[in-house]
XYZ file of N, CA and C in Angstrom:
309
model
N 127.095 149.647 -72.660
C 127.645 150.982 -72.678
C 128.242 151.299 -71.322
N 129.162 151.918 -70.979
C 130.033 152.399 -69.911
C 129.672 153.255 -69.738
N 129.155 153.388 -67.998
C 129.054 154.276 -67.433
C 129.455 155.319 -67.103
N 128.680 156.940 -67.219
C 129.692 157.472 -66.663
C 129.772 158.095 -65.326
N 131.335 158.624 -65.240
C 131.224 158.800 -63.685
C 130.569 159.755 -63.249
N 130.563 160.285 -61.288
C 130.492 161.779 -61.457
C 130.582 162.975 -61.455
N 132.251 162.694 -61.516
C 132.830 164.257 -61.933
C 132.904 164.863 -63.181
N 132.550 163.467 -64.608
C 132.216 163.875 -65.819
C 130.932 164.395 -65.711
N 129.963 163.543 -65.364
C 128.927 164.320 -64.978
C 128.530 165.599 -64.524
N 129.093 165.952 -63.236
C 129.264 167.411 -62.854
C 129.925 168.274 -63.773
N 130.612 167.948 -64.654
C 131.727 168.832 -65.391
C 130.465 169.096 -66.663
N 129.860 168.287 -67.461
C 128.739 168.613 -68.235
C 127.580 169.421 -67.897
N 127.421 169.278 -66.522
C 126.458 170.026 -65.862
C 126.980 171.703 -65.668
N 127.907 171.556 -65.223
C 129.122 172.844 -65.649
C 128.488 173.616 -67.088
N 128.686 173.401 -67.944
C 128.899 173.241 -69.323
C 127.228 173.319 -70.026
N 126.566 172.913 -69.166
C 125.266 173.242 -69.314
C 124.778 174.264 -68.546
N 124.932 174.812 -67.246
C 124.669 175.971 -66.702
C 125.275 177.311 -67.637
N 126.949 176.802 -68.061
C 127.199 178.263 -68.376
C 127.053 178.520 -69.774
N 126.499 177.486 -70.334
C 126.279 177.973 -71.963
C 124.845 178.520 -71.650
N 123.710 178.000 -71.328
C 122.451 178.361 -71.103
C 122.575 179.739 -70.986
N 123.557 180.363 -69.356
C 123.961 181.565 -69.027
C 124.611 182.364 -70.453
N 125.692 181.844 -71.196
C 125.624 182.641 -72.586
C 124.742 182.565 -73.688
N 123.703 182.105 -73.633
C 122.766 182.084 -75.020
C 122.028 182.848 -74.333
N 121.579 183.165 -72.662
C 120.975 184.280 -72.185
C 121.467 185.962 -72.314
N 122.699 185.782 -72.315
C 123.542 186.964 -72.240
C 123.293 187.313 -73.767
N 124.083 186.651 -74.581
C 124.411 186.499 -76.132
C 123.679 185.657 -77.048
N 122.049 186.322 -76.984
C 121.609 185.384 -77.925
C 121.671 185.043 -79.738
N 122.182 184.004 -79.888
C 122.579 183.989 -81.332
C 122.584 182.821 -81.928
N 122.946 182.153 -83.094
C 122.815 180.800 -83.518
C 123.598 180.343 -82.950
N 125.280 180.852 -82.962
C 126.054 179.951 -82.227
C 125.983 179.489 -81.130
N 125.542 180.667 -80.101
C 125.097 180.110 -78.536
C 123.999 179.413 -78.557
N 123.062 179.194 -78.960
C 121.835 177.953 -79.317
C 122.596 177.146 -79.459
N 123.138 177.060 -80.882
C 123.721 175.867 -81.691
C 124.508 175.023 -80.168
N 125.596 175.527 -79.574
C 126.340 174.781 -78.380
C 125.111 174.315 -77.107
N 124.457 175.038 -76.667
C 123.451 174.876 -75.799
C 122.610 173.807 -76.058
N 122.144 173.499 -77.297
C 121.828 171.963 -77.944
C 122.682 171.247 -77.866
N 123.688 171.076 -78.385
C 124.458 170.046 -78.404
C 124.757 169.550 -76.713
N 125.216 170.510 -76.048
C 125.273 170.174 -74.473
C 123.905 169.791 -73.947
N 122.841 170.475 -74.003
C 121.564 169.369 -73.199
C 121.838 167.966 -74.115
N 121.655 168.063 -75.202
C 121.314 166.639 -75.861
C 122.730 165.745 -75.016
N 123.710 166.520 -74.971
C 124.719 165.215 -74.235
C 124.244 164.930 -73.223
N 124.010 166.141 -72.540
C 123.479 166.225 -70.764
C 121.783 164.792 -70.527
N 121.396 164.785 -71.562
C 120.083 163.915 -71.875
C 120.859 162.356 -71.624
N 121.885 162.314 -72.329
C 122.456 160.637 -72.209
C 123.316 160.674 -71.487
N 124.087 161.864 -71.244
C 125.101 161.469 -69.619
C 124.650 161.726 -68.689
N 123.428 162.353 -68.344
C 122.935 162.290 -66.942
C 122.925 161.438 -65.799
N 123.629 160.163 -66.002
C 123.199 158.967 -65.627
C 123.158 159.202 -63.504
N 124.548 159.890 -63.327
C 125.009 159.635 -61.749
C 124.290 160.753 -61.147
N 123.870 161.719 -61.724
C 122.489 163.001 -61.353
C 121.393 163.264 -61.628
N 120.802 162.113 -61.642
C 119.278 162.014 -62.358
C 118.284 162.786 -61.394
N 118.384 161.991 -60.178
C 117.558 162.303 -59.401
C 116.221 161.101 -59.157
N 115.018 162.051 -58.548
C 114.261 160.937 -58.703
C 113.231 161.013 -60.099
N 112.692 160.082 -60.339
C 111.632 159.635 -61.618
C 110.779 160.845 -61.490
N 110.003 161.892 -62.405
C 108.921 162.319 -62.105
C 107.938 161.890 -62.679
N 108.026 161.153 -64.300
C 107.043 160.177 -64.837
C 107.467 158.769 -65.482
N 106.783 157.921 -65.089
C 106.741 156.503 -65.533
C 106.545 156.685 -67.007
N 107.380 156.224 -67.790
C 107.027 155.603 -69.328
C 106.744 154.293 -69.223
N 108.110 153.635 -68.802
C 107.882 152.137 -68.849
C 108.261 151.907 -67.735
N 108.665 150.537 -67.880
C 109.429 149.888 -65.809
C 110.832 149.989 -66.185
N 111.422 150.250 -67.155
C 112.796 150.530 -67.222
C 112.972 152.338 -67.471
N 112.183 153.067 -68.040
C 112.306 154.230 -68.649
C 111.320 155.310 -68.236
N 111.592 156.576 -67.440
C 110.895 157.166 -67.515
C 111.583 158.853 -67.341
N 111.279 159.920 -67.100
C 111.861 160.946 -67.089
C 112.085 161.658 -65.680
N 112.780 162.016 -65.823
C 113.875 162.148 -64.083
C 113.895 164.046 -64.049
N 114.502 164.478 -62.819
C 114.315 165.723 -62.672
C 116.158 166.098 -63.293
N 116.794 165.584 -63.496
C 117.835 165.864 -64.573
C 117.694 165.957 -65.808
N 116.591 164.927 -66.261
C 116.009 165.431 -67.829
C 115.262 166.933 -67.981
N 115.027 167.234 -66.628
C 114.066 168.951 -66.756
C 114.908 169.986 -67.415
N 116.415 169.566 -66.883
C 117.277 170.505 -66.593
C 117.264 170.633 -68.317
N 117.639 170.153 -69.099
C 117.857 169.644 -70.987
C 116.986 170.462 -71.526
N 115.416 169.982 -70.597
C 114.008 170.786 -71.360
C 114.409 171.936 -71.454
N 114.736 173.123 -70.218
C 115.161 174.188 -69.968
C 116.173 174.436 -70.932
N 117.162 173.792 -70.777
C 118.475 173.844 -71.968
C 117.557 174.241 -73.479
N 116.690 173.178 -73.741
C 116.218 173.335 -75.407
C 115.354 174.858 -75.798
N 114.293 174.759 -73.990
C 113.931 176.094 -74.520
C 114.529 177.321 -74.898
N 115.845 177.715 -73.572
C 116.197 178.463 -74.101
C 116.907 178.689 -75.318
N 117.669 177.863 -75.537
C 118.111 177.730 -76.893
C 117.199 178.254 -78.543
N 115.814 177.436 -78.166
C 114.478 177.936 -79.216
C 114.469 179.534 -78.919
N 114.264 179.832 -77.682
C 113.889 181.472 -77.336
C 115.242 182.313 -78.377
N 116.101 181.712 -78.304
C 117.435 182.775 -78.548
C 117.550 183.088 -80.164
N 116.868 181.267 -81.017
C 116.484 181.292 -82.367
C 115.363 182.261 -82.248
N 114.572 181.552 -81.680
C 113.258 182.891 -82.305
C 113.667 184.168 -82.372
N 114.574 184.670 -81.163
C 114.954 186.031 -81.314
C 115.788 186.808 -82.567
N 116.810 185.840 -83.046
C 117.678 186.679 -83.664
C 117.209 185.813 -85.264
N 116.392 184.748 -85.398
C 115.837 184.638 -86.382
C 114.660 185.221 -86.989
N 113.591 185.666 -86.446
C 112.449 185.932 -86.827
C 112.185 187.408 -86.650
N 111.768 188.134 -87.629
C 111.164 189.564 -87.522
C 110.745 189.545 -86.432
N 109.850 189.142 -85.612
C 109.096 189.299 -84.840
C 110.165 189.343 -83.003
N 110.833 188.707 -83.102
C 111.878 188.386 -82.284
C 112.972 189.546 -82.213
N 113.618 190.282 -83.665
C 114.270 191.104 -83.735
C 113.781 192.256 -83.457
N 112.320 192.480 -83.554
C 111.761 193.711 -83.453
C 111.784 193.281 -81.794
N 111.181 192.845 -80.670
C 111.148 192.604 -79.663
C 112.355 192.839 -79.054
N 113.340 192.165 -79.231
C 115.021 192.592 -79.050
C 115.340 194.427 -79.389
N 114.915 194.376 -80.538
C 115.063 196.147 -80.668
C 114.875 197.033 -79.694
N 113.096 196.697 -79.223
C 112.222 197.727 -78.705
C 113.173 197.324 -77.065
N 113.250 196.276 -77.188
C 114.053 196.135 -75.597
C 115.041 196.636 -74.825
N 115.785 196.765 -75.971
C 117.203 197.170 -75.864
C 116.942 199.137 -75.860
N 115.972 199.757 -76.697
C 115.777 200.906 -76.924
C 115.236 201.532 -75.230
N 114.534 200.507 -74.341
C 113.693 200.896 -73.185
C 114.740 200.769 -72.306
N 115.983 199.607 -72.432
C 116.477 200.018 -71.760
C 118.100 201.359 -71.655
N 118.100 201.933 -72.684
C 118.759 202.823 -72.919
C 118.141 203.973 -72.435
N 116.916 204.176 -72.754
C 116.166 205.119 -72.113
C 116.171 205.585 -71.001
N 116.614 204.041 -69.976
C 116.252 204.722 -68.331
C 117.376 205.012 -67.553
């Protein structure tokens, strides 16, 4: 497989900061839906910004402080489903939005 470089790299990393930043702003399926798809790329193009190892799997494979960045990516992405999917999420969003109109 061909490497990639790292201004593609940086440019995904791009692309992963500012979708994260819109599924924070605008949480919804679609902004999840893109925010997945970009960590999961960001997971296999990470290659030229990994960083260093933080755990050993194997002697070829283990997870790097560029894979953190993805984790972060997935959660928020889950947070933004839970919100605008689940009663429990919409009511939370409600009451939120109501407290801050209030002040």
């Amino acid at each position: 497989m061909r490497s990639i470089d790292p201004f593609h790299a940086l440019v995904l990393l791009g692309l992963l900061f500012t979708s994260g930043a819109w599924c924070l702003a605008r949480p919804g399926r679609w902004s999840a839906a893109v925010l997945i798809v970009v960590a999961g790329a960001w997971i296999v193009f990470n290659g030229p910004l990994e960083g260093r190892t933080l755990f050993v799997i194997s002697a070829r494979h283990g997870v790097t402080e560029g894979d953190v960045l993805a984790v972060v990516g997935f959660a928020i992405a889950g947070w933004a489903l839970w919100q605008t999917e689940t009663r429990t999420g919409q009511r939370w969003a409600r009451e939120r939005r109501t407290r801050r109109r209030s002040r």
